[in-house]
Amino acid sequence: MQASEGATGLRERKKRRTRDALIRSALELFADHGYEGTTVDEIAAAADVSQRTFFRYFANKEEVALSVQEMVESHFFAAVCERPAAESPLTALRAAVLSSWDTIEEAIQSVVPLELHVRTFRMIQSTPQLLAAHLRRSMELEDRLTREITRREGLAEQDPRPRILVAAFSGVMRANGKLWAEVADGDMSRLKQATAGYLDQIGPALAENWRS
Amino acid sequence: MQASEGATGLRERKKRRTRDALIRSALELFADHGYEGTTVDEIAAAADVSQRTFFRYFANKEEVALSVQEMVESHFFAAVCERPAAESPLTALRAAVLSSWDTIEEAIQSVVPLELHVRTFRMIQSTPQLLAAHLRRSMELEDRLTREITRREGLAEQDPRPRILVAAFSGVMRANGKLWAEVADGDMSRLKQATAGYLDQIGPALAENWRS
DNA sequence: TGTCAATTGGCAGACGCTGCCATAATCTCG
DNA sequence: CGAGATTATGGCAGCGTCTGCCAATTGACA
């Protein structure tokens, strides 16, 4: 029983290597032949394991495609939890997104090249099955964010306001991501700028009388 | 070439009957044995057609499970489009939900008993694969709503405010539906009341300083 | 070094879904 | 009404995802 991280034993390290190899192989094959154009057998063969072993690491084909995205999201959630309690919820969410992007890149790089992740992100947006799975995960993230903000603000569990705020925030982030996927050059600084601008619109969007 | 609806020919009527039979058979089997516990072969057999024919009516197993929900959503969207242009976007959305629920029931009844639809709705919420597909469709609805509101208000396509508003609205409706699925007795009037109450929170949710 | 637990591979099989072709039902128009 | 064009259906073969099961291998630990 070691503390937490670090290479515990050979077994652990080997598993981690196998997992990373599967992710790398999968994302590369997806980038080349598309999601549906790649079979699990091919992924397993490229990572030098059996198909049966693939399914011991990932519950299904979707999961390997979304695995890096999963890292990004849990990184963001951790950033939210670390924001000072004095910040308003929206400020905390905003700051967490922007700051988490500063530190996530190296974590991604340790598994796959950044450019491959960007291509994968685009693939998720354009593959119905993956988009569906991705959205379901996003809703789970919304749930967790809602609970965290309810806790921060000391509100009752049934109070709908955190959920609504999170929904608006997530809606902005989705639109932002979609836009980025369409036009993106992979330039992170421009993405951050656009995101900040978008988030500034949440207040005005709920004020009535846009036409004035 | 007839006008629009009405029974055009024998062929059309027969197709409609087959489709309805498939939906009814599917939802009943799902209610009895769960989504994953029901095979397409069983659904087809219950509707007295071949499996091959099932897949000519529905692209996949998900689609038949979501087919009634699809009716509800397009009915709602139509209601939005019919709201007077003078109403503010949020008012229009709110009025459209409430009014569309008044008139959708008979359309549902013409395909399946209402109670079966309620059970199906619950099943969708609790079956990961169906929830994912449902959310993807919901995002498509959000896109359409966003475009419609942008049009109504005469805004530029890039203006993010409609999208944010729709996201907040949809978030409320999702939370609402989830709650309803958990505690619901199938009582529509109570659902409508709860929804109205929820929607009233959108304004306050975006005001800062909840703690005061 | 020997025992125990975890990891892996391989195989059989269920299920979702598609392409293909033959057959049967409806439609259209002379 | 009837012949020919359209369209719906059934059946089958086959690919791909995913699971259960068992045997063999590999790392952990005393």
Short mmCIF file of C-alpha atoms (C1' of nucleotides) in Angstrom, two decimals:
data_model
loop_
_atom_site.label_atom_id
_atom_site.label_comp_id
_atom_site.label_asym_id
_atom_site.label_seq_id
_atom_site.Cartn_x
_atom_site.Cartn_y
_atom_site.Cartn_z
CA MET A 1 0.00 0.00 0.00
CA GLN A 2 1.88 3.03 -1.22
CA ALA A 3 0.72 6.59 -0.65
CA SER A 4 -1.12 7.68 -3.78
CA GLU A 5 0.67 8.19 -7.07
CA GLY A 6 4.15 7.27 -8.21
CA ALA A 7 5.00 3.99 -9.84
CA THR A 8 3.87 1.48 -7.30
CA GLY A 9 4.95 -1.75 -8.88
CA LEU A 10 5.81 -3.29 -12.19
CA ARG A 11 2.25 -4.47 -12.59
CA GLU A 12 0.81 -0.98 -12.24
CA ARG A 13 3.31 0.51 -14.63
CA LYS A 14 2.65 -2.15 -17.20
CA LYS A 15 -1.09 -1.55 -17.02
CA ARG A 16 -0.59 2.15 -17.46
CA ARG A 17 1.62 1.54 -20.48
CA THR A 18 -0.91 -0.80 -22.04
CA ARG A 19 -3.70 1.68 -21.47
CA ASP A 20 -1.74 4.55 -22.98
CA ALA A 21 -0.74 2.43 -25.93
CA LEU A 22 -4.38 1.55 -26.56
CA ILE A 23 -5.41 5.21 -26.43
CA ARG A 24 -2.59 6.28 -28.72
CA SER A 25 -3.24 3.52 -31.22
CA ALA A 26 -6.95 4.19 -31.18
CA LEU A 27 -6.74 7.94 -31.69
CA GLU A 28 -4.22 7.55 -34.47
CA LEU A 29 -6.34 5.00 -36.27
CA PHE A 30 -9.44 7.13 -35.77
CA ALA A 31 -7.64 10.12 -37.23
CA ASP A 32 -6.65 8.08 -40.27
CA HIS A 33 -9.75 6.04 -40.99
CA GLY A 34 -12.48 7.68 -38.94
CA TYR A 35 -14.25 6.31 -35.90
CA GLU A 36 -16.54 3.87 -37.64
CA GLY A 37 -13.86 2.96 -40.13
CA THR A 38 -11.71 1.56 -37.34
CA THR A 39 -12.44 -1.77 -35.69
CA VAL A 40 -11.59 -2.71 -32.14
CA ASP A 41 -9.54 -5.59 -33.52
CA GLU A 42 -7.35 -3.12 -35.37
CA ILE A 43 -6.86 -1.00 -32.28
CA ALA A 44 -5.96 -4.01 -30.19
CA ALA A 45 -3.57 -5.31 -32.83
CA ALA A 46 -1.86 -1.91 -33.09
CA ALA A 47 -1.36 -1.89 -29.32
CA ASP A 48 -0.25 -5.51 -29.38
CA VAL A 49 -2.92 -6.96 -27.17
CA SER A 50 -5.94 -9.14 -27.82
CA GLN A 51 -9.38 -7.74 -28.49
CA ARG A 52 -10.49 -9.29 -25.22
CA THR A 53 -7.92 -7.26 -23.35
CA PHE A 54 -9.08 -4.05 -24.99
CA PHE A 55 -12.49 -4.58 -23.44
CA ARG A 56 -10.91 -5.07 -20.04
CA TYR A 57 -9.47 -1.54 -20.25
CA PHE A 58 -12.42 0.18 -21.88
CA ALA A 59 -16.06 -0.69 -21.47
CA ASN A 60 -16.68 0.05 -25.13
CA LYS A 61 -15.22 1.66 -28.22
CA GLU A 62 -16.62 5.06 -27.30
CA GLU A 63 -14.73 5.15 -24.05
CA VAL A 64 -11.29 5.07 -25.61
CA ALA A 65 -12.27 7.87 -27.96
CA LEU A 66 -13.40 10.02 -25.05
CA SER A 67 -10.64 9.11 -22.64
CA VAL A 68 -8.52 12.22 -23.17
CA GLN A 69 -11.55 14.47 -23.02
CA GLU A 70 -12.32 12.81 -19.71
CA MET A 71 -8.92 13.92 -18.41
CA VAL A 72 -9.61 17.49 -19.46
CA GLU A 73 -12.96 17.56 -17.75
CA SER A 74 -11.86 16.13 -14.45
CA HIS A 75 -8.95 18.56 -14.51
CA PHE A 76 -11.40 21.41 -14.94
CA PHE A 77 -13.63 20.14 -12.16
CA ALA A 78 -10.68 19.98 -9.79
CA ALA A 79 -9.84 23.57 -10.71
CA VAL A 80 -13.38 24.65 -9.82
CA CYS A 81 -13.13 23.02 -6.42
CA GLU A 82 -9.96 24.94 -5.69
CA ARG A 83 -11.35 28.40 -6.37
CA PRO A 84 -11.60 30.61 -3.27
CA ALA A 85 -15.01 30.57 -1.65
CA ALA A 86 -15.25 34.34 -1.88
CA GLU A 87 -15.62 34.26 -5.66
CA SER A 88 -19.11 34.29 -7.07
CA PRO A 89 -20.06 31.03 -8.80
CA LEU A 90 -19.81 32.40 -12.29
CA THR A 91 -16.48 34.03 -11.57
CA ALA A 92 -15.17 30.78 -10.17
CA LEU A 93 -16.30 28.77 -13.19
CA ARG A 94 -14.82 31.28 -15.55
CA ALA A 95 -11.51 31.43 -13.77
CA ALA A 96 -11.37 27.64 -13.50
CA VAL A 97 -11.81 27.10 -17.23
CA LEU A 98 -9.16 29.57 -18.18
CA SER A 99 -6.65 28.44 -15.59
CA SER A 100 -7.19 24.74 -16.18
CA TRP A 101 -6.32 25.20 -19.83
CA ASP A 102 -2.96 26.56 -18.78
CA THR A 103 -2.00 23.38 -17.02
CA ILE A 104 -3.76 20.60 -18.88
CA GLU A 105 -1.55 20.50 -21.93
CA GLU A 106 1.33 18.63 -20.42
CA ALA A 107 -0.99 16.02 -18.95
CA ILE A 108 -2.38 15.47 -22.42
CA GLN A 109 1.07 15.35 -23.96
CA SER A 110 2.05 12.53 -21.65
CA VAL A 111 -0.48 10.35 -23.44
CA VAL A 112 -0.90 11.70 -26.96
CA PRO A 113 0.44 14.60 -29.02
CA LEU A 114 -1.65 17.71 -28.57
CA GLU A 115 -2.50 17.89 -32.24
CA LEU A 116 -3.98 14.41 -32.10
CA HIS A 117 -6.22 15.44 -29.26
CA VAL A 118 -7.48 18.42 -31.26
CA ARG A 119 -8.28 16.16 -34.19
CA THR A 120 -10.06 13.78 -31.85
CA PHE A 121 -12.10 16.62 -30.42
CA ARG A 122 -13.26 17.51 -33.89
CA MET A 123 -14.10 13.90 -34.59
CA ILE A 124 -16.25 13.72 -31.46
CA GLN A 125 -18.25 16.73 -32.62
CA SER A 126 -18.89 15.23 -36.01
CA THR A 127 -19.60 11.61 -35.08
CA PRO A 128 -23.19 11.24 -33.85
CA GLN A 129 -22.54 8.28 -31.60
CA LEU A 130 -19.53 9.95 -29.98
CA LEU A 131 -21.29 13.26 -29.63
CA ALA A 132 -24.14 11.54 -27.84
CA ALA A 133 -21.82 9.80 -25.41
CA HIS A 134 -19.89 13.01 -24.92
CA LEU A 135 -23.04 14.95 -24.09
CA ARG A 136 -24.11 12.37 -21.58
CA ARG A 137 -20.80 12.73 -19.81
CA SER A 138 -21.15 16.49 -19.96
CA MET A 139 -24.48 16.23 -18.20
CA GLU A 140 -22.82 14.23 -15.46
CA LEU A 141 -20.24 16.97 -15.15
CA GLU A 142 -23.07 19.49 -14.92
CA ASP A 143 -24.51 17.49 -12.07
CA ARG A 144 -21.24 17.52 -10.21
CA LEU A 145 -20.73 21.23 -10.81
CA THR A 146 -24.24 21.94 -9.60
CA ARG A 147 -23.62 20.05 -6.39
CA GLU A 148 -20.29 21.76 -5.83
CA ILE A 149 -21.76 25.23 -6.26
CA THR A 150 -24.71 24.41 -4.07
CA ARG A 151 -22.21 23.40 -1.42
CA ARG A 152 -19.99 26.48 -1.87
CA GLU A 153 -22.94 28.80 -1.56
CA GLY A 154 -24.52 26.94 1.28
CA LEU A 155 -27.81 26.55 -0.50
CA ALA A 156 -30.48 23.94 -0.12
CA GLU A 157 -30.18 20.93 -2.43
CA GLN A 158 -33.45 21.70 -4.17
CA ASP A 159 -32.52 25.28 -5.00
CA PRO A 160 -32.70 25.39 -8.80
CA ARG A 161 -30.44 28.38 -9.27
CA PRO A 162 -27.09 26.57 -9.31
CA ARG A 163 -28.40 24.11 -11.87
CA ILE A 164 -29.63 26.91 -14.08
CA LEU A 165 -26.40 28.83 -13.81
CA VAL A 166 -24.39 25.72 -14.64
CA ALA A 167 -26.66 24.97 -17.57
CA ALA A 168 -26.14 28.44 -18.98
CA PHE A 169 -22.41 28.18 -18.43
CA SER A 170 -22.23 24.75 -20.04
CA GLY A 171 -24.30 25.94 -22.94
CA VAL A 172 -21.79 28.68 -23.57
CA MET A 173 -18.91 26.24 -23.33
CA ARG A 174 -20.59 23.87 -25.75
CA ALA A 175 -21.23 26.59 -28.27
CA ASN A 176 -17.67 27.74 -27.79
CA GLY A 177 -16.28 24.26 -28.33
CA LYS A 178 -18.39 23.74 -31.38
CA LEU A 179 -17.22 26.97 -32.90
CA TRP A 180 -13.64 26.13 -32.07
CA ALA A 181 -13.97 22.72 -33.67
CA GLU A 182 -15.22 24.29 -36.87
CA VAL A 183 -12.78 27.08 -37.42
CA ALA A 184 -9.99 26.18 -35.07
CA ASP A 185 -6.37 26.39 -35.91
CA GLY A 186 -5.46 24.85 -32.60
CA ASP A 187 -4.35 28.22 -31.29
CA MET A 188 -5.03 28.12 -27.56
CA SER A 189 -4.67 31.81 -26.80
CA ARG A 190 -7.30 32.75 -29.32
CA LEU A 191 -9.59 30.09 -27.89
CA LYS A 192 -9.20 31.56 -24.42
CA GLN A 193 -9.98 35.02 -25.67
CA ALA A 194 -13.09 33.87 -27.46
CA THR A 195 -14.24 31.94 -24.42
CA ALA A 196 -13.83 34.93 -22.13
CA GLY A 197 -15.83 37.05 -24.53
CA TYR A 198 -18.58 34.48 -24.72
CA LEU A 199 -18.82 34.12 -20.97
CA ASP A 200 -19.25 37.86 -20.61
CA GLN A 201 -22.51 37.51 -22.50
CA ILE A 202 -24.25 35.37 -19.90
CA GLY A 203 -25.46 38.37 -17.92
CA PRO A 204 -26.75 40.34 -20.91
CA ALA A 205 -28.40 37.26 -22.40
CA LEU A 206 -30.85 37.03 -19.56
CA ALA A 207 -31.74 40.72 -19.56
CA GLU A 208 -34.96 41.24 -21.46
CA ASN A 209 -35.33 43.64 -24.35
CA TRP A 210 -32.42 42.76 -26.57
CA ARG A 211 -33.89 44.84 -29.32
CA SER A 212 -33.38 48.21 -27.70
CA MET B 1 -50.24 13.88 -55.14
CA GLN B 2 -52.71 14.78 -52.40
CA ALA B 3 -52.50 17.96 -50.33
CA SER B 4 -50.63 17.12 -47.15
CA GLU B 5 -52.12 14.80 -44.57
CA GLY B 6 -55.12 12.51 -44.68
CA ALA B 7 -54.94 8.93 -45.76
CA THR B 8 -53.50 9.13 -49.22
CA GLY B 9 -53.53 5.52 -50.29
CA LEU B 10 -53.65 2.02 -48.97
CA ARG B 11 -49.89 1.82 -49.04
CA GLU B 12 -49.45 4.87 -46.84
CA ARG B 13 -52.00 3.67 -44.33
CA LYS B 14 -50.42 0.27 -44.14
CA LYS B 15 -47.01 1.76 -43.49
CA ARG B 16 -48.39 3.94 -40.76
CA ARG B 17 -50.03 0.93 -39.15
CA THR B 18 -46.84 -1.11 -39.31
CA ARG B 19 -44.86 1.73 -37.81
CA ASP B 20 -47.31 2.24 -34.98
CA ALA B 21 -47.41 -1.47 -34.30
CA LEU B 22 -43.63 -1.54 -34.06
CA ILE B 23 -43.59 1.38 -31.64
CA ARG B 24 -46.33 -0.12 -29.50
CA SER B 25 -44.72 -3.55 -29.42
CA ALA B 26 -41.33 -2.07 -28.65
CA LEU B 27 -42.45 0.16 -25.80
CA GLU B 28 -44.47 -2.63 -24.23
CA LEU B 29 -41.58 -5.05 -24.39
CA PHE B 30 -39.20 -2.41 -23.05
CA ALA B 31 -41.56 -1.75 -20.16
CA ASP B 32 -41.66 -5.45 -19.34
CA HIS B 33 -38.07 -6.54 -19.87
CA GLY B 34 -36.10 -3.31 -20.03
CA TYR B 35 -34.36 -1.79 -23.03
CA GLU B 36 -31.35 -4.04 -23.12
CA GLY B 37 -33.42 -7.03 -22.16
CA THR B 38 -35.40 -6.73 -25.37
CA THR B 39 -34.02 -7.79 -28.73
CA VAL B 40 -34.99 -6.32 -32.06
CA ASP B 41 -36.06 -9.81 -33.15
CA GLU B 42 -38.59 -9.88 -30.35
CA ILE B 43 -39.97 -6.47 -31.27
CA ALA B 44 -40.28 -7.45 -34.90
CA ALA B 45 -41.94 -10.74 -34.03
CA ALA B 46 -44.43 -8.98 -31.75
CA ALA B 47 -45.33 -6.61 -34.58
CA ASP B 48 -45.46 -9.48 -37.03
CA VAL B 49 -42.76 -8.34 -39.39
CA SER B 50 -39.22 -9.49 -40.05
CA GLN B 51 -36.21 -8.03 -38.32
CA ARG B 52 -35.10 -6.68 -41.67
CA THR B 53 -38.31 -4.71 -41.95
CA PHE B 54 -37.85 -3.22 -38.49
CA PHE B 55 -34.61 -1.67 -39.68
CA ARG B 56 -36.37 -0.18 -42.68
CA TYR B 57 -38.63 1.79 -40.32
CA PHE B 58 -36.05 2.69 -37.67
CA ALA B 59 -32.38 3.30 -38.20
CA ASN B 60 -31.60 1.57 -34.93
CA LYS B 61 -33.07 0.28 -31.71
CA GLU B 62 -32.69 3.66 -30.01
CA GLU B 63 -34.89 5.36 -32.55
CA VAL B 64 -38.00 3.36 -31.78
CA ALA B 65 -37.52 4.03 -28.07
CA LEU B 66 -37.30 7.77 -28.69
CA SER B 67 -39.98 8.00 -31.36
CA VAL B 68 -42.77 9.27 -29.11
CA GLN B 69 -40.44 11.75 -27.42
CA GLU B 70 -39.63 12.96 -30.91
CA MET B 71 -43.31 13.73 -31.47
CA VAL B 72 -43.47 15.72 -28.25
CA GLU B 73 -40.44 17.77 -29.14
CA SER B 74 -41.46 18.67 -32.64
CA HIS B 75 -44.88 19.59 -31.30
CA PHE B 76 -43.22 21.93 -28.83
CA PHE B 77 -41.03 23.47 -31.50
CA ALA B 78 -44.06 24.15 -33.66
CA ALA B 79 -45.71 25.85 -30.69
CA VAL B 80 -42.70 28.12 -30.28
CA CYS B 81 -42.83 29.16 -33.90
CA GLU B 82 -46.46 30.16 -33.49
CA ARG B 83 -45.97 32.48 -30.54
CA PRO B 84 -46.63 36.16 -31.33
CA ALA B 85 -43.51 38.09 -32.21
CA ALA B 86 -44.25 40.65 -29.52
CA GLU B 87 -43.48 38.19 -26.74
CA SER B 88 -40.01 38.18 -25.30
CA PRO B 89 -38.06 35.00 -26.11
CA LEU B 90 -38.30 33.57 -22.63
CA THR B 91 -41.99 34.33 -22.44
CA ALA B 92 -42.55 32.64 -25.76
CA LEU B 93 -40.63 29.52 -24.75
CA ARG B 94 -42.46 29.33 -21.47
CA ALA B 95 -45.86 29.75 -23.05
CA ALA B 96 -45.04 27.23 -25.77
CA VAL B 97 -44.09 24.49 -23.31
CA LEU B 98 -47.19 24.92 -21.24
CA SER B 99 -49.55 25.18 -24.17
CA SER B 100 -48.00 22.33 -26.13
CA TRP B 101 -48.58 20.01 -23.20
CA ASP B 102 -52.26 20.77 -23.41
CA THR B 103 -52.55 19.46 -26.92
CA ILE B 104 -49.95 16.74 -27.21
CA GLU B 105 -51.72 14.07 -25.23
CA GLU B 106 -54.17 13.00 -27.89
CA ALA B 107 -51.41 12.74 -30.46
CA ILE B 108 -49.57 10.42 -28.11
CA GLN B 109 -52.68 8.42 -27.38
CA SER B 110 -53.14 7.71 -31.06
CA VAL B 111 -49.96 5.68 -30.93
CA VAL B 112 -49.54 4.39 -27.39
CA PRO B 113 -51.36 4.70 -24.06
CA LEU B 114 -50.21 7.72 -22.11
CA GLU B 115 -49.06 5.65 -19.20
CA LEU B 116 -46.75 3.68 -21.47
CA HIS B 117 -45.16 6.89 -22.67
CA VAL B 118 -44.51 7.98 -19.09
CA ARG B 119 -42.85 4.67 -18.33
CA THR B 120 -40.77 5.02 -21.48
CA PHE B 121 -39.70 8.49 -20.45
CA ARG B 122 -38.45 7.12 -17.17
CA MET B 123 -36.64 4.35 -18.97
CA ILE B 124 -34.86 6.86 -21.18
CA GLN B 125 -33.59 8.74 -18.13
CA SER B 126 -32.23 5.59 -16.55
CA THR B 127 -30.70 3.86 -19.58
CA PRO B 128 -27.29 5.36 -20.39
CA GLN B 129 -27.40 4.60 -24.09
CA LEU B 130 -30.88 6.06 -24.47
CA LEU B 131 -30.09 9.07 -22.35
CA ALA B 132 -27.09 9.79 -24.54
CA ALA B 133 -29.12 9.58 -27.73
CA HIS B 134 -31.85 11.66 -26.16
CA LEU B 135 -29.42 14.39 -25.16
CA ARG B 136 -27.97 14.52 -28.63
CA ARG B 137 -31.42 15.09 -30.03
CA SER B 138 -32.05 17.70 -27.38
CA MET B 139 -28.97 19.59 -28.53
CA GLU B 140 -30.33 19.55 -32.05
CA LEU B 141 -33.55 21.01 -30.72
CA GLU B 142 -31.52 23.66 -28.92
CA ASP B 143 -29.89 24.54 -32.22
CA ARG B 144 -33.24 24.93 -33.91
CA LEU B 145 -34.64 26.99 -31.06
CA THR B 146 -31.59 29.20 -31.11
CA ARG B 147 -32.00 29.86 -34.81
CA GLU B 148 -35.70 30.56 -34.43
CA ILE B 149 -35.15 33.08 -31.64
CA THR B 150 -32.34 34.73 -33.50
CA ARG B 151 -34.73 35.13 -36.41
CA ARG B 152 -37.61 36.41 -34.27
CA GLU B 153 -35.44 39.01 -32.64
CA GLY B 154 -33.74 40.01 -35.83
CA LEU B 155 -30.27 39.41 -34.41
CA ALA B 156 -27.05 38.54 -36.14
CA GLU B 157 -26.31 34.82 -36.48
CA GLN B 158 -23.21 35.08 -34.35
CA ASP B 159 -24.96 36.78 -31.45
CA PRO B 160 -24.44 34.38 -28.55
CA ARG B 161 -27.35 35.58 -26.45
CA PRO B 162 -30.08 33.40 -27.97
CA ARG B 163 -27.92 30.33 -27.56
CA ILE B 164 -27.25 31.14 -23.93
CA LEU B 165 -30.88 31.80 -23.21
CA VAL B 166 -31.90 28.56 -24.86
CA ALA B 167 -29.24 26.67 -22.96
CA ALA B 168 -30.49 28.03 -19.65
CA PHE B 169 -34.05 27.24 -20.63
CA SER B 170 -33.17 23.73 -21.72
CA GLY B 171 -31.21 23.18 -18.56
CA VAL B 172 -34.28 24.03 -16.55
CA MET B 173 -36.42 21.72 -18.64
CA ARG B 174 -33.93 18.92 -18.24
CA ALA B 175 -33.78 19.30 -14.49
CA ASN B 176 -37.53 19.49 -14.47
CA GLY B 177 -37.92 16.33 -16.51
CA LYS B 178 -35.43 14.49 -14.39
CA LEU B 179 -37.24 15.45 -11.23
CA TRP B 180 -40.53 14.46 -12.76
CA ALA B 181 -39.18 11.09 -13.83
CA GLU B 182 -38.02 10.40 -10.30
CA VAL B 183 -41.03 11.37 -8.27
CA ALA B 184 -43.72 11.56 -10.88
CA ASP B 185 -47.16 10.18 -10.49
CA GLY B 186 -48.00 11.08 -14.05
CA ASP B 187 -50.06 14.01 -12.93
CA MET B 188 -49.77 16.59 -15.67
CA SER B 189 -51.19 19.58 -13.81
CA ARG B 190 -48.63 19.26 -11.07
CA LEU B 191 -45.89 18.94 -13.67
CA LYS B 192 -47.02 22.16 -15.28
CA GLN B 193 -47.05 23.98 -11.99
CA ALA B 194 -43.56 22.79 -11.11
CA THR B 195 -42.27 23.76 -14.53
CA ALA B 196 -43.69 27.26 -14.27
CA GLY B 197 -42.09 27.68 -10.88
CA TYR B 198 -38.74 26.48 -12.19
CA LEU B 199 -38.81 28.78 -15.16
CA ASP B 200 -39.39 31.75 -12.89
CA GLN B 201 -35.98 31.10 -11.41
CA ILE B 202 -34.02 31.77 -14.59
CA GLY B 203 -33.85 35.50 -13.92
CA PRO B 204 -32.81 35.25 -10.28
CA ALA B 205 -30.28 32.53 -11.04
CA LEU B 206 -28.14 34.87 -13.05
CA ALA B 207 -28.25 37.68 -10.51
CA GLU B 208 -25.13 37.62 -8.42
CA ASN B 209 -25.08 37.49 -4.64
CA TRP B 210 -27.42 34.65 -3.88
CA ARG B 211 -26.24 34.67 -0.31
CA SER B 212 -27.77 37.98 0.69
"C1'" DT C 1 11.25 -20.74 -4.21
"C1'" DG C 2 6.58 -21.67 -3.86
"C1'" DT C 3 1.94 -20.07 -3.35
"C1'" DC C 4 -1.64 -16.73 -4.41
"C1'" DA C 5 -3.84 -13.18 -6.99
"C1'" DA C 6 -4.18 -10.59 -11.02
"C1'" DT C 7 -3.64 -10.18 -16.13
"C1'" DT C 8 -4.11 -12.08 -20.47
"C1'" DG C 9 -5.57 -14.76 -24.68
"C1'" DG C 10 -8.65 -17.45 -27.21
"C1'" DC C 11 -12.95 -19.20 -28.31
"C1'" DA C 12 -17.89 -19.49 -28.69
"C1'" DG C 13 -21.89 -17.02 -29.04
"C1'" DA C 14 -25.54 -13.33 -28.56
"C1'" DC C 15 -27.02 -9.19 -30.57
"C1'" DG C 16 -27.17 -4.96 -33.64
"C1'" DC C 17 -27.07 -3.80 -38.11
"C1'" DT C 18 -26.25 -3.91 -43.51
"C1'" DG C 19 -26.07 -5.55 -48.40
"C1'" DC C 20 -28.12 -8.31 -51.61
"C1'" DC C 21 -31.57 -10.63 -54.14
"C1'" DA C 22 -36.02 -12.84 -54.85
"C1'" DT C 23 -40.92 -12.35 -54.03
"C1'" DA C 24 -45.14 -10.12 -53.20
"C1'" DA C 25 -48.00 -6.27 -52.74
"C1'" DT C 26 -49.64 -1.73 -54.44
"C1'" DC C 27 -49.88 1.90 -57.85
"C1'" DT C 28 -50.35 3.94 -62.54
"C1'" DC C 29 -51.92 4.45 -66.87
"C1'" DG C 30 -53.43 2.96 -71.27
"C1'" DC D 1 -59.32 -4.37 -66.49
"C1'" DG D 2 -54.66 -5.64 -67.09
"C1'" DA D 3 -49.60 -5.08 -68.01
"C1'" DG D 4 -45.69 -2.96 -66.40
"C1'" DA D 5 -43.34 0.12 -63.21
"C1'" DT D 6 -42.67 1.03 -58.07
"C1'" DT D 7 -42.27 -0.06 -53.68
"C1'" DA D 8 -42.49 -2.99 -49.49
"C1'" DT D 9 -41.13 -7.29 -47.50
"C1'" DG D 10 -38.55 -11.60 -46.15
"C1'" DG D 11 -34.61 -14.28 -45.76
"C1'" DC D 12 -29.92 -15.04 -45.62
"C1'" DA D 13 -25.08 -14.31 -45.29
"C1'" DG D 14 -21.80 -11.67 -43.02
"C1'" DC D 15 -19.32 -7.93 -40.32
"C1'" DG D 16 -18.52 -5.71 -35.91
"C1'" DT D 17 -19.34 -4.95 -30.88
"C1'" DC D 18 -19.37 -6.95 -26.64
"C1'" DT D 19 -19.63 -10.84 -22.91
"C1'" DG D 20 -18.86 -15.28 -20.40
"C1'" DC D 21 -15.85 -18.82 -19.62
"C1'" DC D 22 -11.64 -21.34 -18.94
"C1'" DA D 23 -6.78 -22.15 -19.43
"C1'" DA D 24 -2.22 -20.23 -19.36
"C1'" DT D 25 0.96 -16.73 -18.02
"C1'" DT D 26 2.93 -13.18 -15.13
"C1'" DG D 27 3.91 -10.36 -11.19
"C1'" DA D 28 3.51 -10.01 -5.88
"C1'" DC D 29 4.86 -11.47 -1.46
"C1'" DA D 30 6.18 -14.35 2.33
#
